[in-house]
Short mmCIF file of C-alpha atoms and ligand atoms in Angstrom, two decimals:
data_model
loop_
_atom_site.label_atom_id
_atom_site.label_comp_id
_atom_site.label_asym_id
_atom_site.label_seq_id
_atom_site.Cartn_x
_atom_site.Cartn_y
_atom_site.Cartn_z
CA MET A 1 0.64 30.39 30.73
CA LEU A 2 3.17 32.34 28.69
CA TYR A 3 5.15 31.46 25.57
CA THR A 4 8.75 32.03 24.64
CA SER A 5 10.73 31.75 21.39
CA THR A 6 12.90 28.74 20.48
CA ARG A 7 15.63 31.24 19.56
CA ASP A 8 15.30 33.86 22.32
CA SER A 9 14.23 32.70 25.77
CA SER A 10 14.02 36.25 27.15
CA LEU A 11 10.63 36.68 25.39
CA ARG A 12 7.31 36.09 27.21
CA PHE A 13 3.97 36.41 25.39
CA PRO A 14 0.39 35.30 26.05
CA ALA A 15 -1.23 32.87 23.57
CA ALA A 16 -3.28 35.57 21.78
CA LYS A 17 -0.15 37.46 20.79
CA CYS A 18 1.49 34.26 19.49
CA PHE A 19 -1.57 33.44 17.38
CA VAL A 20 -1.70 36.89 15.77
CA GLN A 21 2.03 37.18 15.24
CA GLY A 22 2.53 33.61 13.94
CA ILE A 23 6.33 33.53 14.14
CA SER A 24 8.73 35.22 16.57
CA ALA A 25 10.62 38.29 15.37
CA ASP A 26 13.94 36.41 15.80
CA GLY A 27 12.74 33.76 13.32
CA GLY A 28 12.07 31.25 16.10
CA LEU A 29 8.83 29.45 16.93
CA PHE A 30 6.64 30.10 19.94
CA VAL A 31 6.72 27.36 22.59
CA PRO A 32 5.04 27.05 25.99
CA GLU A 33 7.27 28.07 28.88
CA THR A 34 6.16 25.03 30.88
CA PHE A 35 3.83 22.11 30.21
CA PRO A 36 0.56 21.89 32.12
CA GLN A 37 0.08 18.48 33.79
CA LEU A 38 -2.97 16.23 33.65
CA THR A 39 -3.24 13.47 36.27
CA LEU A 40 -4.14 9.90 35.32
CA ASP A 41 -7.53 10.39 36.95
CA GLU A 42 -8.18 13.49 34.87
CA ILE A 43 -7.15 11.66 31.72
CA ALA A 44 -9.34 8.67 32.60
CA SER A 45 -12.28 10.99 33.25
CA MET A 46 -12.15 12.03 29.58
CA SER A 47 -13.56 8.62 28.65
CA GLU A 48 -17.00 9.92 29.57
CA LEU A 49 -16.62 13.29 27.81
CA SER A 50 -17.46 14.47 24.30
CA TYR A 51 -14.63 15.54 22.00
CA SER A 52 -15.50 19.18 22.66
CA GLU A 53 -15.25 18.65 26.40
CA ARG A 54 -11.95 16.85 26.00
CA ALA A 55 -10.71 19.75 23.89
CA PHE A 56 -11.75 22.23 26.55
CA MET A 57 -9.89 20.27 29.24
CA VAL A 58 -6.61 20.41 27.30
CA LEU A 59 -6.87 23.80 25.58
CA SER A 60 -7.95 25.69 28.71
CA ARG A 61 -4.57 24.83 30.27
CA TYR A 62 -2.73 26.48 27.40
CA LEU A 63 -4.97 29.41 26.46
CA THR A 64 -5.16 30.96 29.91
CA ASP A 65 -5.71 34.42 28.41
CA PHE A 66 -9.00 33.20 26.86
CA SER A 67 -12.14 33.11 29.02
CA ALA A 68 -13.93 29.77 29.42
CA GLU A 69 -16.79 31.15 27.39
CA GLU A 70 -14.55 32.36 24.54
CA LEU A 71 -12.83 29.00 24.38
CA LYS A 72 -16.09 27.07 24.41
CA THR A 73 -17.38 29.20 21.53
CA CYS A 74 -14.20 28.54 19.52
CA ILE A 75 -14.51 24.80 20.13
CA LYS A 76 -18.19 24.72 19.26
CA ASN A 77 -17.75 26.65 16.01
CA ALA A 78 -14.87 24.43 14.97
CA TYR A 79 -15.99 20.96 15.94
CA GLU A 80 -19.73 20.84 16.45
CA LEU A 81 -20.88 22.27 13.15
CA LYS A 82 -18.46 21.10 10.48
CA PHE A 83 -17.50 17.52 11.31
CA ASP A 84 -19.67 14.64 10.18
CA ASP A 85 -21.61 12.40 12.55
CA GLN A 86 -18.66 10.14 13.25
CA GLY A 87 -17.02 12.86 15.33
CA VAL A 88 -13.63 14.50 15.28
CA ALA A 89 -11.24 11.65 16.10
CA PRO A 90 -13.06 8.28 16.30
CA LEU A 91 -11.12 5.03 16.70
CA HIS A 92 -11.55 2.05 14.39
CA PHE A 93 -10.16 -1.13 15.95
CA LEU A 94 -8.23 -3.41 13.61
CA ASN A 95 -7.72 -5.91 16.44
CA ASP A 96 -7.49 -6.00 20.25
CA THR A 97 -4.29 -4.00 20.48
CA THR A 98 -4.31 -1.86 17.34
CA ALA A 99 -6.63 1.01 16.49
CA VAL A 100 -6.76 3.53 13.67
CA MET A 101 -7.66 7.07 14.72
CA GLU A 102 -9.65 8.61 11.85
CA LEU A 103 -8.80 12.29 11.76
CA TYR A 104 -10.46 12.97 8.41
CA HIS A 105 -14.10 13.55 9.24
CA GLY A 106 -13.89 17.32 8.74
CA PRO A 107 -15.05 19.33 5.72
CA THR A 108 -11.96 18.71 3.53
CA LEU A 109 -11.45 15.04 4.43
CA ALA A 110 -7.93 15.44 5.87
CA PHE A 111 -6.58 15.84 9.39
CA LYS A 112 -5.57 19.45 8.78
CA ASP A 113 -9.22 20.35 9.40
CA VAL A 114 -8.79 19.54 13.10
CA ALA A 115 -6.41 22.50 13.42
CA LEU A 116 -7.61 24.72 10.58
CA GLN A 117 -11.22 24.73 11.72
CA ILE A 118 -10.28 26.15 15.10
CA LEU A 119 -7.33 28.42 14.21
CA PRO A 120 -9.58 31.08 12.60
CA GLN A 121 -11.75 31.02 15.74
CA PHE A 122 -8.67 31.55 17.93
CA LEU A 123 -7.53 34.38 15.67
CA LYS A 124 -10.92 36.06 15.74
CA CYS A 125 -10.78 36.18 19.58
CA ALA A 126 -7.08 37.02 19.69
CA ARG A 127 -7.52 40.00 17.32
CA LYS A 128 -9.86 41.60 19.84
CA LYS A 129 -7.45 40.96 22.69
CA VAL A 130 -4.54 42.68 20.92
CA ASN A 131 -6.83 45.45 19.53
CA GLU A 132 -6.21 44.66 15.88
CA ASP A 133 -8.46 46.82 13.66
CA ALA A 134 -7.10 46.00 10.21
CA THR A 135 -8.57 43.09 8.24
CA THR A 136 -6.23 40.11 8.55
CA LEU A 137 -5.54 38.65 5.11
CA ILE A 138 -4.28 35.06 5.29
CA LEU A 139 -1.99 34.26 2.40
CA VAL A 140 -1.50 30.60 1.47
CA ALA A 141 0.51 28.77 -1.17
CA THR A 142 -0.67 25.17 -1.36
CA SER A 143 0.32 21.91 -2.97
CA GLY A 144 -3.28 20.79 -2.52
CA ASP A 145 -4.59 19.96 0.96
CA THR A 146 -3.72 22.96 3.11
CA GLY A 147 -5.34 25.46 0.74
CA LYS A 148 -8.77 23.91 0.91
CA ALA A 149 -8.61 23.28 4.66
CA ALA A 150 -7.64 26.93 5.26
CA LEU A 151 -10.41 28.16 2.91
CA GLU A 152 -13.00 26.15 4.80
CA GLY A 153 -11.74 27.43 8.14
CA PHE A 154 -11.50 31.11 7.25
CA ALA A 155 -14.52 31.50 4.94
CA ASP A 156 -16.85 34.18 6.31
CA VAL A 157 -14.99 34.62 9.62
CA ASP A 158 -15.35 38.25 10.78
CA GLY A 159 -12.35 40.52 10.32
CA MET A 160 -10.47 37.98 8.22
CA ALA A 161 -9.94 37.27 4.54
CA ILE A 162 -8.02 34.55 2.73
CA ALA A 163 -6.15 34.29 -0.58
CA VAL A 164 -4.95 30.88 -1.81
CA PHE A 165 -2.51 30.25 -4.66
CA PHE A 166 -2.14 26.78 -6.13
CA PRO A 167 0.05 25.55 -9.02
CA ASN A 168 -1.98 25.40 -12.23
CA GLN A 169 -2.07 21.70 -13.27
CA GLY A 170 -0.02 20.89 -10.15
CA VAL A 171 -2.85 19.57 -7.95
CA SER A 172 -5.28 16.68 -8.43
CA LYS A 173 -8.61 17.31 -10.15
CA MET A 174 -10.38 16.65 -6.85
CA GLN A 175 -8.18 19.13 -4.99
CA GLN A 176 -8.56 21.80 -7.66
CA LEU A 177 -12.35 21.48 -7.63
CA GLN A 178 -12.41 21.61 -3.84
CA MET A 179 -10.70 24.99 -3.98
CA THR A 180 -12.29 26.58 -7.03
CA THR A 181 -15.81 25.87 -5.81
CA GLN A 182 -15.22 27.44 -2.38
CA THR A 183 -17.99 29.78 -1.28
CA GLY A 184 -17.62 32.78 1.06
CA ASP A 185 -17.49 36.56 0.75
CA ASN A 186 -13.89 36.84 1.96
CA VAL A 187 -12.19 34.15 -0.12
CA PHE A 188 -9.91 34.50 -3.16
CA VAL A 189 -8.51 31.52 -5.07
CA CYS A 190 -5.99 31.77 -7.90
CA ALA A 191 -4.09 29.30 -10.08
CA VAL A 192 -0.45 30.21 -10.72
CA ASN A 193 1.26 29.33 -13.98
CA GLY A 194 4.13 27.46 -12.37
CA ASN A 195 4.81 24.67 -9.89
CA PHE A 196 4.32 24.60 -6.10
CA ASP A 197 7.77 26.10 -5.45
CA ASP A 198 6.89 29.05 -7.72
CA ALA A 199 3.67 29.64 -5.79
CA GLN A 200 5.45 29.34 -2.44
CA THR A 201 8.29 31.61 -3.50
CA GLY A 202 5.74 34.14 -4.74
CA VAL A 203 3.96 34.14 -1.39
CA LYS A 204 7.23 34.49 0.54
CA LYS A 205 8.17 37.45 -1.67
CA ILE A 206 4.87 39.15 -0.92
CA PHE A 207 5.45 38.74 2.84
CA ALA A 208 8.87 40.37 2.46
CA ASP A 209 7.74 43.21 0.15
CA GLU A 210 7.28 46.47 2.08
CA GLY A 211 5.74 48.13 -1.00
CA VAL A 212 2.98 45.54 -1.23
CA LYS A 213 2.36 45.76 2.50
CA ALA A 214 2.01 49.55 2.26
CA GLU A 215 -0.49 49.21 -0.61
CA LEU A 216 -2.52 46.74 1.43
CA ALA A 217 -2.33 48.93 4.56
CA LYS A 218 -3.97 51.73 2.55
CA LYS A 219 -6.88 49.37 2.04
CA GLY A 220 -6.99 48.51 5.75
CA VAL A 221 -5.44 45.06 5.33
CA LYS A 222 -2.59 43.31 7.15
CA LEU A 223 -1.03 40.03 6.00
CA SER A 224 -0.75 36.89 8.09
CA SER A 225 -0.15 33.20 7.54
CA ALA A 226 -1.88 30.00 8.59
CA ASN A 227 0.96 27.54 8.17
CA SER A 228 1.78 24.88 10.68
CA ILE A 229 4.39 26.84 12.59
CA ASN A 230 1.58 28.92 14.15
CA TRP A 231 1.00 27.79 17.74
CA GLY A 232 -2.73 27.98 17.01
CA ARG A 233 -2.37 25.12 14.55
CA LEU A 234 -0.30 22.94 16.83
CA VAL A 235 -2.12 23.16 20.14
CA PRO A 236 -5.46 21.73 18.89
CA GLN A 237 -3.60 18.59 17.77
CA ILE A 238 -2.54 17.74 21.33
CA VAL A 239 -6.18 17.06 22.18
CA TYR A 240 -6.67 13.98 20.02
CA TYR A 241 -3.79 12.07 21.60
CA PHE A 242 -5.67 12.31 24.91
CA SER A 243 -8.90 11.52 23.12
CA ALA A 244 -7.44 8.32 21.64
CA TYR A 245 -6.16 7.21 25.04
CA ALA A 246 -9.55 7.87 26.64
CA ASP A 247 -11.26 5.83 23.91
CA MET A 248 -8.79 2.94 24.32
CA LEU A 249 -9.64 2.95 28.04
CA LYS A 250 -13.35 3.16 27.39
CA ALA A 251 -13.18 0.19 25.00
CA GLY A 252 -11.38 -1.82 27.67
CA LYS A 253 -8.28 -2.31 25.49
CA ILE A 254 -5.97 -0.83 28.15
CA GLN A 255 -6.00 -0.14 31.90
CA LYS A 256 -5.52 3.29 33.43
CA GLY A 257 -1.80 4.09 33.35
CA ASP A 258 -0.86 1.56 30.64
CA LYS A 259 1.44 3.03 28.04
CA ILE A 260 0.52 3.07 24.35
CA ASN A 261 2.37 3.73 21.09
CA PHE A 262 1.32 6.15 18.36
CA VAL A 263 2.32 5.89 14.70
CA VAL A 264 2.26 9.22 12.86
CA PRO A 265 2.59 9.78 9.09
CA THR A 266 4.89 12.78 9.16
CA GLY A 267 5.86 15.71 6.95
CA ASN A 268 6.36 19.02 8.68
CA PHE A 269 6.56 17.30 12.12
CA GLY A 270 3.57 19.20 13.52
CA ASP A 271 1.27 16.25 14.11
CA ILE A 272 3.81 14.03 15.87
CA LEU A 273 5.18 16.94 17.93
CA ALA A 274 1.70 17.40 19.39
CA GLY A 275 1.98 13.78 20.57
CA PHE A 276 5.28 14.57 22.28
CA TYR A 277 3.66 17.52 24.03
CA ALA A 278 0.81 15.24 25.18
CA LYS A 279 3.44 12.91 26.66
CA LYS A 280 5.09 15.85 28.45
CA MET A 281 1.68 16.68 29.93
CA GLY A 282 1.43 13.25 31.52
CA LEU A 283 -0.15 11.04 28.86
CA PRO A 284 1.26 7.48 29.23
CA VAL A 285 3.08 7.15 25.89
CA ASN A 286 5.71 4.51 25.20
CA LYS A 287 6.95 5.41 21.70
CA LEU A 288 5.94 7.93 19.07
CA ILE A 289 6.77 6.30 15.76
CA CYS A 290 7.65 8.78 13.04
CA ALA A 291 6.67 7.41 9.61
CA SER A 292 8.14 8.92 6.44
CA ASN A 293 7.69 8.13 2.76
CA LYS A 294 10.50 8.01 0.18
CA ASN A 295 11.52 11.51 1.36
CA LYS A 296 13.20 10.06 4.44
CA VAL A 297 15.11 13.02 5.82
CA LEU A 298 13.59 12.39 9.27
CA THR A 299 14.38 8.65 9.32
CA ASP A 300 18.01 9.46 8.56
CA PHE A 301 18.01 12.12 11.28
CA PHE A 302 16.70 9.65 13.86
CA ASP A 303 19.32 7.11 12.72
CA THR A 304 22.34 9.40 12.70
CA GLY A 305 21.59 12.62 14.60
CA ILE A 306 22.39 14.53 11.42
CA TYR A 307 19.62 16.48 9.71
CA CYS A 308 20.59 16.85 6.06
CA ALA A 309 18.22 18.60 3.66
CA ASN A 310 20.74 18.47 0.78
CA ARG A 311 19.19 15.60 -1.10
CA ASP A 312 16.90 14.74 -3.99
CA PHE A 313 13.23 15.54 -3.60
CA TYR A 314 10.77 12.83 -4.64
CA LYS A 315 7.15 13.24 -5.68
CA THR A 316 5.19 10.37 -4.12
CA ASN A 317 1.60 9.15 -3.83
CA SER A 318 1.53 10.62 -0.30
CA PRO A 319 2.15 14.22 -1.44
CA SER A 320 1.34 15.90 1.87
CA MET A 321 4.43 14.23 3.31
CA ASP A 322 6.79 15.26 0.50
CA ILE A 323 8.88 17.65 2.59
CA LEU A 324 12.61 18.16 3.08
CA ILE A 325 12.55 20.85 5.79
CA SER A 326 10.36 19.78 8.71
CA SER A 327 9.85 23.17 10.36
CA ASN A 328 8.33 21.97 13.62
CA LEU A 329 11.36 19.84 14.43
CA GLU A 330 12.82 23.07 15.78
CA ARG A 331 10.36 22.92 18.66
CA LEU A 332 11.39 19.37 19.52
CA LEU A 333 15.08 20.30 19.46
CA PHE A 334 14.32 23.10 21.90
CA GLU A 335 12.82 20.62 24.37
CA LEU A 336 15.57 18.02 23.86
CA SER A 337 18.22 20.65 24.58
CA GLY A 338 16.53 21.70 27.81
CA GLY A 339 15.49 25.04 26.31
CA ASP A 340 18.90 26.09 25.01
CA ALA A 341 17.78 28.92 22.66
CA PRO A 342 21.28 30.02 21.55
CA MET A 343 22.05 26.44 20.51
CA ILE A 344 18.78 26.17 18.54
CA ALA A 345 19.49 29.50 16.82
CA SER A 346 22.90 28.15 15.83
CA LEU A 347 21.53 24.81 14.51
CA MET A 348 18.89 26.61 12.46
CA ALA A 349 21.53 28.96 11.04
CA GLN A 350 23.56 25.90 9.99
CA LEU A 351 20.47 24.44 8.31
CA LYS A 352 19.89 27.68 6.44
CA ASN A 353 23.50 28.20 5.39
CA ALA A 354 24.80 24.68 4.88
CA GLY A 355 21.58 22.66 4.57
CA GLU A 356 22.47 20.45 7.54
CA TYR A 357 23.26 20.21 11.25
CA ARG A 358 24.17 17.56 13.83
CA ILE A 359 22.71 17.34 17.35
CA ASN A 360 24.85 16.45 20.39
CA GLU A 361 24.94 13.09 22.24
CA ASP A 362 22.59 14.14 25.04
CA MET A 363 19.94 15.32 22.61
CA PHE A 364 20.34 12.17 20.56
CA THR A 365 19.78 10.02 23.65
CA ALA A 366 16.74 12.08 24.70
CA LEU A 367 15.34 11.77 21.16
CA HIS A 368 15.35 7.97 21.32
CA GLU A 369 13.67 7.86 24.72
CA SER A 370 10.43 9.08 23.13
CA PHE A 371 10.69 8.33 19.42
CA ALA A 372 11.28 5.59 16.89
CA ALA A 373 11.30 6.19 13.14
CA GLY A 374 11.07 4.44 9.81
CA ASN A 375 10.23 4.98 6.18
CA ALA A 376 8.22 3.14 3.53
CA SER A 377 8.77 2.91 -0.23
CA GLU A 378 5.97 3.48 -2.72
CA THR A 379 5.62 -0.29 -3.16
CA GLU A 380 5.48 -0.96 0.58
CA THR A 381 2.84 1.75 0.91
CA ALA A 382 0.69 0.20 -1.81
CA TYR A 383 1.05 -3.25 -0.19
CA ALA A 384 -0.10 -1.78 3.13
CA ILE A 385 -3.31 -0.53 1.49
CA ARG A 386 -3.87 -3.86 -0.26
CA ASP A 387 -3.16 -5.99 2.83
CA THR A 388 -5.21 -3.89 5.23
CA TRP A 389 -8.13 -4.15 2.84
CA ALA A 390 -7.69 -7.89 2.38
CA GLU A 391 -7.10 -8.75 6.04
CA SER A 392 -9.36 -6.26 7.84
CA ASN A 393 -11.82 -5.16 5.15
CA TYR A 394 -10.74 -1.62 6.00
CA CYS A 395 -9.65 0.95 3.44
CA ILE A 396 -6.83 3.43 4.22
CA ASP A 397 -5.39 6.29 2.20
CA THR A 398 -1.80 6.54 0.98
CA HIS A 399 -0.56 8.69 3.92
CA THR A 400 -2.06 6.40 6.54
CA ALA A 401 -0.58 3.49 4.60
CA VAL A 402 2.93 4.86 5.08
CA GLY A 403 2.26 4.66 8.83
CA VAL A 404 0.90 1.12 8.59
CA ALA A 405 3.89 -0.06 6.53
CA VAL A 406 6.39 1.52 8.91
CA TYR A 407 4.60 0.04 11.92
CA GLU A 408 4.76 -3.48 10.42
CA LYS A 409 8.53 -3.16 10.08
CA TYR A 410 8.87 -1.62 13.55
CA ARG A 411 7.03 -4.53 15.15
CA LYS A 412 9.12 -7.11 13.29
CA ASN A 413 12.36 -5.41 14.33
CA THR A 414 11.55 -4.58 17.95
CA LYS A 415 9.01 -7.26 18.96
CA ASP A 416 7.26 -4.38 20.78
CA THR A 417 3.69 -5.46 21.56
CA THR A 418 2.55 -2.25 23.28
CA PRO A 419 -1.05 -1.35 22.26
CA CYS A 420 -0.90 1.07 19.37
CA VAL A 421 -2.92 3.85 17.76
CA LEU A 422 -2.22 4.58 14.08
CA LEU A 423 -3.10 8.11 13.05
CA SER A 424 -5.12 8.19 9.82
CA THR A 425 -4.59 11.58 8.23
CA ALA A 426 -6.78 11.50 5.12
CA SER A 427 -9.87 9.79 3.77
CA PRO A 428 -9.24 7.20 1.03
CA TYR A 429 -11.70 9.24 -1.03
CA LYS A 430 -9.20 12.07 -1.17
CA PHE A 431 -6.79 9.95 -3.25
CA PRO A 432 -9.14 7.42 -4.88
CA ARG A 433 -6.97 6.52 -7.88
CA SER A 434 -3.85 5.76 -5.81
CA VAL A 435 -5.89 3.76 -3.32
CA LEU A 436 -7.64 1.78 -6.02
CA ALA A 437 -4.38 1.12 -7.87
CA ALA A 438 -3.06 -0.57 -4.73
CA ILE A 439 -6.06 -2.87 -4.52
CA GLN A 440 -6.78 -3.76 -8.17
CA HIS A 441 -5.11 -3.54 -11.57
CA GLU A 442 -7.67 -1.71 -13.68
CA ILE A 443 -8.18 1.89 -12.68
CA PRO A 444 -10.10 4.63 -14.49
CA GLU A 445 -8.45 7.93 -15.51
CA ASP A 446 -11.07 9.97 -13.70
CA GLU A 447 -10.92 10.52 -9.92
CA PHE A 448 -14.71 10.54 -9.60
CA GLU A 449 -15.03 7.24 -11.43
CA ALA A 450 -12.40 5.80 -9.09
CA ALA A 451 -14.44 7.11 -6.16
CA GLU A 452 -17.53 5.35 -7.54
CA ILE A 453 -15.64 2.06 -7.60
CA LEU A 454 -14.58 2.52 -3.96
CA LYS A 455 -18.21 3.14 -3.14
CA SER A 456 -19.27 -0.03 -4.95
CA MET A 457 -16.77 -1.91 -2.76
CA GLY A 458 -18.83 -0.89 0.27
CA ILE A 459 -16.51 1.87 1.50
CA LYS A 460 -18.65 4.67 2.89
CA GLN A 461 -18.44 7.71 0.62
CA PRO A 462 -18.40 11.10 2.35
CA ALA A 463 -21.13 13.51 1.24
CA GLN A 464 -18.49 16.05 0.18
CA ILE A 465 -17.50 13.93 -2.84
CA GLU A 466 -21.00 13.79 -4.24
CA ALA A 467 -21.49 17.52 -3.61
CA LEU A 468 -18.22 18.34 -5.36
CA LYS A 469 -19.38 16.70 -8.60
CA THR A 470 -22.15 19.22 -9.05
CA ALA A 471 -20.64 22.28 -7.31
CA THR A 472 -20.27 25.48 -9.35
CA VAL A 473 -16.74 26.66 -10.15
CA LEU A 474 -16.55 30.17 -8.68
CA HIS A 475 -12.85 30.95 -9.03
CA LYS A 476 -11.28 31.01 -12.48
CA THR A 477 -8.44 33.51 -11.98
CA VAL A 478 -5.05 32.42 -13.33
CA CYS A 479 -1.94 34.55 -12.90
CA GLU A 480 1.70 34.46 -13.95
CA LYS A 481 4.17 33.72 -11.17
CA ASP A 482 5.62 37.24 -11.16
CA ALA A 483 2.16 38.84 -11.01
CA MET A 484 1.07 37.36 -7.68
CA ALA A 485 1.65 40.53 -5.63
CA GLU A 486 -0.40 42.63 -8.02
CA THR A 487 -3.12 39.96 -8.03
CA VAL A 488 -3.33 40.01 -4.23
CA ILE A 489 -3.62 43.79 -4.11
CA ASN A 490 -6.34 43.77 -6.77
CA SER A 491 -8.20 41.02 -4.94
CA VAL A 492 -8.90 43.37 -2.03
CA LYS A 493 -12.04 45.34 -2.72
C1 PLP B 501 -0.10 17.52 6.36
C2 PLP B 501 -0.33 16.06 6.23
C3 PLP B 501 0.54 15.12 6.84
C4 PLP B 501 1.81 15.52 7.58
O1 PLP B 501 1.55 16.17 8.80
P1 PLP B 501 2.69 17.06 9.48
O2 PLP B 501 2.05 17.71 10.64
O3 PLP B 501 3.12 18.04 8.43
O4 PLP B 501 3.80 16.14 9.88
C5 PLP B 501 0.23 13.76 6.72
N1 PLP B 501 -0.87 13.36 6.04
C6 PLP B 501 -1.72 14.22 5.45
C7 PLP B 501 -2.89 13.69 4.71
C8 PLP B 501 -1.49 15.60 5.53
O5 PLP B 501 -2.36 16.44 4.93
#
């Protein structure tokens, strides 16, 4: 299996090279040349397999340059040691035709763990395959969730180091503590005096600064990134769509071959794109429902065929979905256009230069064959939390709630009764104050006190929350936004 670029289809690379390189030299994203197929019998056979075995079945079709043993080691290190006893992607049934897939049982309580636990393992193997000797330093700017998930994944992985920058006073208390208490000999965490954009701009500048790169090279270090455009973050997400289907079968909610819907709370379009890839591999999917919050650039795109990033940016209670440029959409456009790389290069140039583009009729038609879309306001999101708690005695976080709210509207509008899996992307304990505010009027100022109240309501509290309360703060570095490059260089011993 080889990979090409969305902007230059003359390229052909094995998976290892795509993992190490991250992004194609032409600015495009790596995509599989063809999609491996799984038969209905193979999919049904997953019902009897563990998550790790399901992962092997899917990933071995894509990572053909990895040996079975290498891949099994990657999977074991990622999923068998760091996820709690409920597993990687368990289903919780709300009723006979609707299930929630809980993707937040990893170390940082959000679905990004599913990809960020295994990406470092892929990179460790891939570095050997491409004979990389330098230490790979992963540089991350985070608005909260990604930083911690990347720290957990990369901590103490051989040959790798990680530096995370977060906006000082720009993340929740819980998120800040998660990062500043991170252990590991190869981790560096720093608060930046500025907002998330300042931190992100600083990181981008470092990547583009030849002087900084030369300084780091002297110390035997090469920079890389772990953001969601890396193929190594996307491919692990395909697995849980198959896993959900297998569990629906196993529970007797569907018959082999029945189609199901998925609802996906979406930001950068990585998660839902993995669902589209699963469909292309043969998974019986009716509709992938793309759920957005008040930042509804994707809903408008699905409605009109015009992607327009020139608009106001809103801060919401589902911050991991506050995004105006959904990078992974580029990969979907590539598929919808039948692999027309010059056209994708042109659309992406329009986005960069004018902040918008329009897709053609054929692509628009193809888009609606697989997808539906909708958005939820802050009020609708809060009502979804409140109602799900009241009706099903089940507590969801603010991101998952966007999905639930959008699905309610979708069902009303379409009368579609296809069995459905709602992807739950974060634990309610990650955003306890917002969750509590949706359920009751009085809420404490402190996140930990809010978490205690959730616990008293009978909602199972993950061990990580208790541990965080007493963890030692190990990282106290703060830097100015124009001193980030210097700080990175000094962080390397
Ligand atoms: C990152 C994130 C999302 C959005 O996922 P994308 O792959 O960027 O679309 C949704 N919910 C949570 C909790 C997240 O952390």
